[in-house]
PDB file of C-alpha atoms in Angstrom:
ATOM      1  CA  UNK A   1      71.809   8.342  36.731  1.00 32.00           C
ATOM      2  CA  UNK A   2      73.040  10.055  33.575  1.00 36.00           C
ATOM      3  CA  UNK A   3      72.902   6.782  31.692  1.00 38.00           C
ATOM      4  CA  UNK A   4      69.243   6.340  32.623  1.00 39.00           C
ATOM      5  CA  UNK A   5      68.468   9.814  31.328  1.00 40.00           C
ATOM      6  CA  UNK A   6      70.031   8.997  27.969  1.00 41.00           C
ATOM      7  CA  UNK A   7      68.055   5.774  27.720  1.00 41.00           C
ATOM      8  CA  UNK A   8      64.793   7.607  28.368  1.00 38.00           C
ATOM      9  CA  UNK A   9      65.673  10.313  25.873  1.00 38.00           C
ATOM     10  CA  UNK A  10      66.171   7.693  23.184  1.00 44.00           C
ATOM     11  CA  UNK A  11      62.682   6.323  23.867  1.00 51.00           C
ATOM     12  CA  UNK A  12      60.816   9.633  23.733  1.00 74.00           C
ATOM     13  CA  UNK A  13      59.300  11.203  20.632  1.00 90.00           C
ATOM     14  CA  UNK A  14      57.430  14.374  21.575  1.00 94.00           C
ATOM     15  CA  UNK A  15      54.480  15.278  19.380  1.00 96.00           C
ATOM     16  CA  UNK A  16      53.296  18.667  18.197  1.00 98.00           C
ATOM     17  CA  UNK A  17      49.997  19.951  16.859  1.00 98.00           C
ATOM     18  CA  UNK A  18      50.255  22.605  14.131  1.00 99.00           C
ATOM     19  CA  UNK A  19      46.980  24.501  13.778  1.00 99.00           C
ATOM     20  CA  UNK A  20      46.584  26.308  10.450  1.00 99.00           C
ATOM     21  CA  UNK A  21      43.813  28.073   8.562  1.00 98.00           C
ATOM     22  CA  UNK A  22      43.730  25.002   6.258  1.00 99.00           C
ATOM     23  CA  UNK A  23      43.483  22.439   9.054  1.00 99.00           C
ATOM     24  CA  UNK A  24      45.588  20.595  11.624  1.00 99.00           C
ATOM     25  CA  UNK A  25      48.945  18.873  11.100  1.00 99.00           C
ATOM     26  CA  UNK A  26      50.314  16.522  13.782  1.00 99.00           C
ATOM     27  CA  UNK A  27      53.952  15.471  13.850  1.00 99.00           C
ATOM     28  CA  UNK A  28      56.378  13.565  16.046  1.00 97.00           C
ATOM     29  CA  UNK A  29      59.860  14.888  16.781  1.00 97.00           C
ATOM     30  CA  UNK A  30      63.050  12.827  16.579  1.00 97.00           C
ATOM     31  CA  UNK A  31      64.452  13.877  19.944  1.00 96.00           C
ATOM     32  CA  UNK A  32      66.931  11.018  20.260  1.00 94.00           C
ATOM     33  CA  UNK A  33      68.723  11.507  16.925  1.00 96.00           C
ATOM     34  CA  UNK A  34      68.237  15.242  16.271  1.00 97.00           C
ATOM     35  CA  UNK A  35      68.193  16.793  19.769  1.00 97.00           C
ATOM     36  CA  UNK A  36      69.706  20.138  18.765  1.00 98.00           C
ATOM     37  CA  UNK A  37      67.081  20.805  16.104  1.00 98.00           C
ATOM     38  CA  UNK A  38      64.202  19.463  18.215  1.00 98.00           C
ATOM     39  CA  UNK A  39      65.127  21.453  21.318  1.00 98.00           C
ATOM     40  CA  UNK A  40      65.598  24.612  19.266  1.00 98.00           C
ATOM     41  CA  UNK A  41      62.200  24.113  17.607  1.00 98.00           C
ATOM     42  CA  UNK A  42      60.520  23.510  20.968  1.00 98.00           C
ATOM     43  CA  UNK A  43      62.021  26.696  22.418  1.00 97.00           C
ATOM     44  CA  UNK A  44      60.240  28.656  19.688  1.00 97.00           C
ATOM     45  CA  UNK A  45      57.062  26.662  20.355  1.00 98.00           C
ATOM     46  CA  UNK A  46      57.250  27.348  24.099  1.00 97.00           C
ATOM     47  CA  UNK A  47      57.902  31.036  23.469  1.00 96.00           C
ATOM     48  CA  UNK A  48      54.852  31.330  21.221  1.00 97.00           C
ATOM     49  CA  UNK A  49      56.919  32.610  18.309  1.00 97.00           C
ATOM     50  CA  UNK A  50      55.161  30.371  15.785  1.00 98.00           C
ATOM     51  CA  UNK A  51      51.691  31.508  16.864  1.00 98.00           C
ATOM     52  CA  UNK A  52      50.602  33.996  14.218  1.00 97.00           C
ATOM     53  CA  UNK A  53      53.239  32.772  11.780  1.00 98.00           C
ATOM     54  CA  UNK A  54      52.471  31.463   8.321  1.00 98.00           C
ATOM     55  CA  UNK A  55      53.310  29.067   5.542  1.00 98.00           C
ATOM     56  CA  UNK A  56      54.470  31.516   2.884  1.00 98.00           C
ATOM     57  CA  UNK A  57      56.323  29.401   0.339  1.00 97.00           C
ATOM     58  CA  UNK A  58      55.641  26.357  -1.810  1.00 97.00           C
ATOM     59  CA  UNK A  59      58.457  24.783  -3.816  1.00 95.00           C
ATOM     60  CA  UNK A  60      57.115  22.554  -6.586  1.00 92.00           C
ATOM     61  CA  UNK A  61      59.603  20.859  -8.865  1.00 83.00           C
ATOM     62  CA  UNK A  62      57.336  20.999 -11.909  1.00 78.00           C
ATOM     63  CA  UNK A  63      56.157  24.624 -11.732  1.00 69.00           C
ATOM     64  CA  UNK A  64      58.994  27.139 -11.398  1.00 58.00           C
ATOM     65  CA  UNK A  65      61.721  26.879 -14.048  1.00 58.00           C
ATOM     66  CA  UNK A  66      64.217  28.475 -11.659  1.00 61.00           C
ATOM     67  CA  UNK A  67      64.325  25.286  -9.565  1.00 64.00           C
ATOM     68  CA  UNK A  68      67.238  23.528 -11.227  1.00 77.00           C
ATOM     69  CA  UNK A  69      67.437  21.044  -8.348  1.00 84.00           C
ATOM     70  CA  UNK A  70      63.992  19.492  -7.794  1.00 87.00           C
ATOM     71  CA  UNK A  71      62.495  19.424  -4.315  1.00 95.00           C
ATOM     72  CA  UNK A  72      58.894  19.537  -3.085  1.00 97.00           C
ATOM     73  CA  UNK A  73      58.301  21.380   0.190  1.00 98.00           C
ATOM     74  CA  UNK A  74      56.246  24.019   1.931  1.00 99.00           C
ATOM     75  CA  UNK A  75      58.065  26.493   4.163  1.00 98.00           C
ATOM     76  CA  UNK A  76      56.875  28.478   7.158  1.00 98.00           C
ATOM     77  CA  UNK A  77      58.061  31.552   8.972  1.00 96.00           C
ATOM     78  CA  UNK A  78      57.542  32.659  12.563  1.00 96.00           C
ATOM     79  CA  UNK A  79      55.267  35.608  13.272  1.00 91.00           C
ATOM     80  CA  UNK A  80      58.158  38.091  13.014  1.00 85.00           C
ATOM     81  CA  UNK A  81      59.317  36.753   9.642  1.00 83.00           C
ATOM     82  CA  UNK A  82      61.553  34.111   8.095  1.00 76.00           C
ATOM     83  CA  UNK A  83      64.655  35.565   9.732  1.00 80.00           C
ATOM     84  CA  UNK A  84      63.259  35.412  13.292  1.00 89.00           C
ATOM     85  CA  UNK A  85      66.314  34.661  15.427  1.00 95.00           C
ATOM     86  CA  UNK A  86      65.659  34.717  19.155  1.00 95.00           C
ATOM     87  CA  UNK A  87      68.029  32.026  20.408  1.00 96.00           C
ATOM     88  CA  UNK A  88      70.857  32.233  17.877  1.00 95.00           C
ATOM     89  CA  UNK A  89      71.739  29.849  15.027  1.00 97.00           C
ATOM     90  CA  UNK A  90      72.147  26.145  15.724  1.00 98.00           C
ATOM     91  CA  UNK A  91      74.580  23.473  14.603  1.00 98.00           C
ATOM     92  CA  UNK A  92      73.548  21.553  11.490  1.00 98.00           C
ATOM     93  CA  UNK A  93      72.598  17.942  12.274  1.00 99.00           C
ATOM     94  CA  UNK A  94      73.506  16.320   8.973  1.00 98.00           C
ATOM     95  CA  UNK A  95      71.443  13.431   7.656  1.00 98.00           C
ATOM     96  CA  UNK A  96      74.698  11.505   7.217  1.00 98.00           C
ATOM     97  CA  UNK A  97      74.887  11.487  11.030  1.00 98.00           C
ATOM     98  CA  UNK A  98      71.218  11.175  12.007  1.00 98.00           C
ATOM     99  CA  UNK A  99      70.363   8.674   9.233  1.00 98.00           C
ATOM    100  CA  UNK A 100      67.075  10.499   8.703  1.00 98.00           C
ATOM    101  CA  UNK A 101      65.985  11.367   5.167  1.00 98.00           C
ATOM    102  CA  UNK A 102      63.871  13.964   3.422  1.00 99.00           C
ATOM    103  CA  UNK A 103      60.985  11.642   2.695  1.00 99.00           C
ATOM    104  CA  UNK A 104      57.395  12.796   2.370  1.00 99.00           C
ATOM    105  CA  UNK A 105      56.220  14.288   5.664  1.00 99.00           C
ATOM    106  CA  UNK A 106      59.666  15.115   7.048  1.00 99.00           C
ATOM    107  CA  UNK A 107      60.123  18.329   9.044  1.00 99.00           C
ATOM    108  CA  UNK A 108      63.389  20.018   8.100  1.00 99.00           C
ATOM    109  CA  UNK A 109      65.168  23.143   9.335  1.00 98.00           C
ATOM    110  CA  UNK A 110      65.572  25.879   6.724  1.00 97.00           C
ATOM    111  CA  UNK A 111      69.015  27.450   6.456  1.00 96.00           C
ATOM    112  CA  UNK A 112      71.452  29.417   4.331  1.00 92.00           C
ATOM    113  CA  UNK A 113      74.986  28.299   5.191  1.00 92.00           C
ATOM    114  CA  UNK A 114      75.888  25.451   7.560  1.00 94.00           C
ATOM    115  CA  UNK A 115      75.087  26.169  11.208  1.00 96.00           C
ATOM    116  CA  UNK A 116      72.743  29.073  10.374  1.00 96.00           C
ATOM    117  CA  UNK A 117      69.251  27.598  11.025  1.00 97.00           C
ATOM    118  CA  UNK A 118      67.090  29.545  13.460  1.00 97.00           C
ATOM    119  CA  UNK A 119      63.271  29.335  13.448  1.00 97.00           C
ATOM    120  CA  UNK A 120      62.033  28.631   9.910  1.00 97.00           C
ATOM    121  CA  UNK A 121      61.296  25.051   8.859  1.00 98.00           C
ATOM    122  CA  UNK A 122      59.907  23.145   5.887  1.00 99.00           C
ATOM    123  CA  UNK A 123      57.635  20.143   5.488  1.00 99.00           C
ATOM    124  CA  UNK A 124      58.531  17.763   2.666  1.00 99.00           C
ATOM    125  CA  UNK A 125      55.611  16.937   0.362  1.00 99.00           C
ATOM    126  CA  UNK A 126      57.249  14.371  -1.935  1.00 97.00           C
ATOM    127  CA  UNK A 127      60.527  12.529  -1.329  1.00 97.00           C
ATOM    128  CA  UNK A 128      63.311  15.085  -1.862  1.00 97.00           C
ATOM    129  CA  UNK A 129      66.701  13.331  -1.601  1.00 97.00           C
ATOM    130  CA  UNK A 130      68.509  16.384  -2.975  1.00 96.00           C
ATOM    131  CA  UNK A 131      67.974  17.918   0.486  1.00 97.00           C
ATOM    132  CA  UNK A 132      69.917  15.134   2.199  1.00 98.00           C
ATOM    133  CA  UNK A 133      73.651  15.275   2.906  1.00 98.00           C
ATOM    134  CA  UNK A 134      75.460  15.157  -0.424  1.00 97.00           C
ATOM    135  CA  UNK A 135      72.419  16.513  -2.268  1.00 95.00           C
ATOM    136  CA  UNK A 136      72.567  19.481  -4.618  1.00 93.00           C
ATOM    137  CA  UNK A 137      69.793  21.671  -3.204  1.00 92.00           C
ATOM    138  CA  UNK A 138      72.308  23.684  -1.210  1.00 91.00           C
ATOM    139  CA  UNK A 139      75.594  24.288  -3.066  1.00 91.00           C
ATOM    140  CA  UNK A 140      77.654  23.318  -0.010  1.00 95.00           C
ATOM    141  CA  UNK A 141      76.345  19.742  -0.219  1.00 95.00           C
ATOM    142  CA  UNK A 142      75.756  19.541   3.535  1.00 97.00           C
ATOM    143  CA  UNK A 143      72.003  19.096   3.219  1.00 98.00           C
ATOM    144  CA  UNK A 144      69.361  20.146   5.727  1.00 98.00           C
ATOM    145  CA  UNK A 145      68.505  18.825   9.200  1.00 99.00           C
ATOM    146  CA  UNK A 146      65.474  16.526   9.440  1.00 99.00           C
ATOM    147  CA  UNK A 147      63.983  16.643  12.937  1.00 99.00           C
ATOM    148  CA  UNK A 148      60.420  15.322  12.716  1.00 98.00           C
ATOM    149  CA  UNK A 149      57.780  13.460  10.731  1.00 99.00           C
ATOM    150  CA  UNK A 150      54.120  14.218  10.012  1.00 99.00           C
ATOM    151  CA  UNK A 151      51.821  11.537  11.441  1.00 98.00           C
ATOM    152  CA  UNK A 152      48.484  13.117  10.541  1.00 99.00           C
ATOM    153  CA  UNK A 153      47.469  15.940   8.253  1.00 99.00           C
ATOM    154  CA  UNK A 154      49.398  15.290   5.045  1.00 99.00           C
ATOM    155  CA  UNK A 155      46.178  16.235   3.251  1.00 99.00           C
ATOM    156  CA  UNK A 156      46.565  19.694   4.805  1.00 99.00           C
ATOM    157  CA  UNK A 157      50.232  19.803   3.757  1.00 99.00           C
ATOM    158  CA  UNK A 158      49.294  18.934   0.172  1.00 99.00           C
ATOM    159  CA  UNK A 159      46.521  21.539   0.150  1.00 99.00           C
ATOM    160  CA  UNK A 160      49.025  24.230   1.135  1.00 99.00           C
ATOM    161  CA  UNK A 161      51.499  22.892  -1.434  1.00 98.00           C
ATOM    162  CA  UNK A 162      48.945  23.222  -4.244  1.00 97.00           C
ATOM    163  CA  UNK A 163      47.657  26.656  -3.197  1.00 98.00           C
ATOM    164  CA  UNK A 164      47.930  29.467  -5.733  1.00 96.00           C
ATOM    165  CA  UNK A 165      51.428  30.911  -5.899  1.00 96.00           C
ATOM    166  CA  UNK A 166      53.600  33.249  -7.926  1.00 92.00           C
ATOM    167  CA  UNK A 167      56.774  31.286  -8.570  1.00 88.00           C
ATOM    168  CA  UNK A 168      57.409  30.053  -4.991  1.00 93.00           C
ATOM    169  CA  UNK A 169      55.505  32.682  -3.003  1.00 95.00           C
ATOM    170  CA  UNK A 170      51.969  31.828  -1.909  1.00 98.00           C
ATOM    171  CA  UNK A 171      49.558  34.538  -3.025  1.00 98.00           C
ATOM    172  CA  UNK A 172      47.629  34.088   0.210  1.00 98.00           C
ATOM    173  CA  UNK A 173      49.917  32.763   2.973  1.00 98.00           C
ATOM    174  CA  UNK A 174      48.384  30.079   5.174  1.00 99.00           C
ATOM    175  CA  UNK A 175      48.167  31.320   8.747  1.00 98.00           C
ATOM    176  CA  UNK A 176      49.424  29.323  11.726  1.00 98.00           C
ATOM    177  CA  UNK A 177      47.239  30.042  14.738  1.00 98.00           C
ATOM    178  CA  UNK A 178      49.293  27.896  17.123  1.00 98.00           C
ATOM    179  CA  UNK A 179      51.872  25.135  17.472  1.00 98.00           C
ATOM    180  CA  UNK A 180      51.518  23.153  20.693  1.00 98.00           C
ATOM    181  CA  UNK A 181      53.583  20.416  22.301  1.00 97.00           C
ATOM    182  CA  UNK A 182      51.769  17.174  23.095  1.00 92.00           C
ATOM    183  CA  UNK A 183      53.834  15.278  25.646  1.00 83.00           C
ATOM    184  CA  UNK A 184      53.016  12.246  27.752  1.00 81.00           C
ATOM    185  CA  UNK A 185      53.882  12.539  31.435  1.00 82.00           C
ATOM    186  CA  UNK A 186      56.165   9.512  31.233  1.00 82.00           C
ATOM    187  CA  UNK A 187      58.263  11.280  28.588  1.00 82.00           C
ATOM    188  CA  UNK A 188      58.791  14.476  30.588  1.00 86.00           C
ATOM    189  CA  UNK A 189      62.081  13.293  32.169  1.00 90.00           C
ATOM    190  CA  UNK A 190      63.545  12.580  28.732  1.00 88.00           C
ATOM    191  CA  UNK A 191      62.590  16.018  27.474  1.00 92.00           C
ATOM    192  CA  UNK A 192      64.036  17.655  30.582  1.00 92.00           C
ATOM    193  CA  UNK A 193      67.296  15.758  30.126  1.00 93.00           C
ATOM    194  CA  UNK A 194      67.630  16.610  26.437  1.00 93.00           C
ATOM    195  CA  UNK A 195      66.272  20.182  26.498  1.00 95.00           C
ATOM    196  CA  UNK A 196      67.008  21.769  29.892  1.00 94.00           C
ATOM    197  CA  UNK A 197      66.556  25.272  28.430  1.00 91.00           C
ATOM    198  CA  UNK A 198      62.826  24.553  28.115  1.00 89.00           C
ATOM    199  CA  UNK A 199      62.411  24.273  31.890  1.00 83.00           C
TER     200      UNK A 199
END
């Protein structure tokens, strides 16, 4: 029975719809290879903590001289701020273990030290390998956890990325009205097996 649950979990990729004041972004989540990050993210989705949040930061490698290690991302925060921590920090799922990379469209958990990610996440705009395990973006070299991939709405991502900013801070943050899970009925057992805290 347990073996069947694992097999189903490896087949499922839940999808989410991110509704912003600039348009809609749709992404799939890598449940089978990054279950800790995905389940944590979905707990915040289910709790409504992202509703009323915002994209507040754009990191552009060619704009701010303080970015010694080039990456290109936009970052969001939950409605109660970047440090929103309802469920506690989660273990870092390193890209050396998941074999996911910070390519354009990747969803990635923001963090300070290892095992400190909570609610904030980034969307990669241009390939940013310095965010992978062994990269220099974080001095500890452990990289960031990729847990999803944008399927539709990269035009919205790029619009946010190019919005007017002072250094990395958007002058007018882009509001998130809602993030909603889109799940097929046949994939419900896999989600239940991987993320029992959601049910």
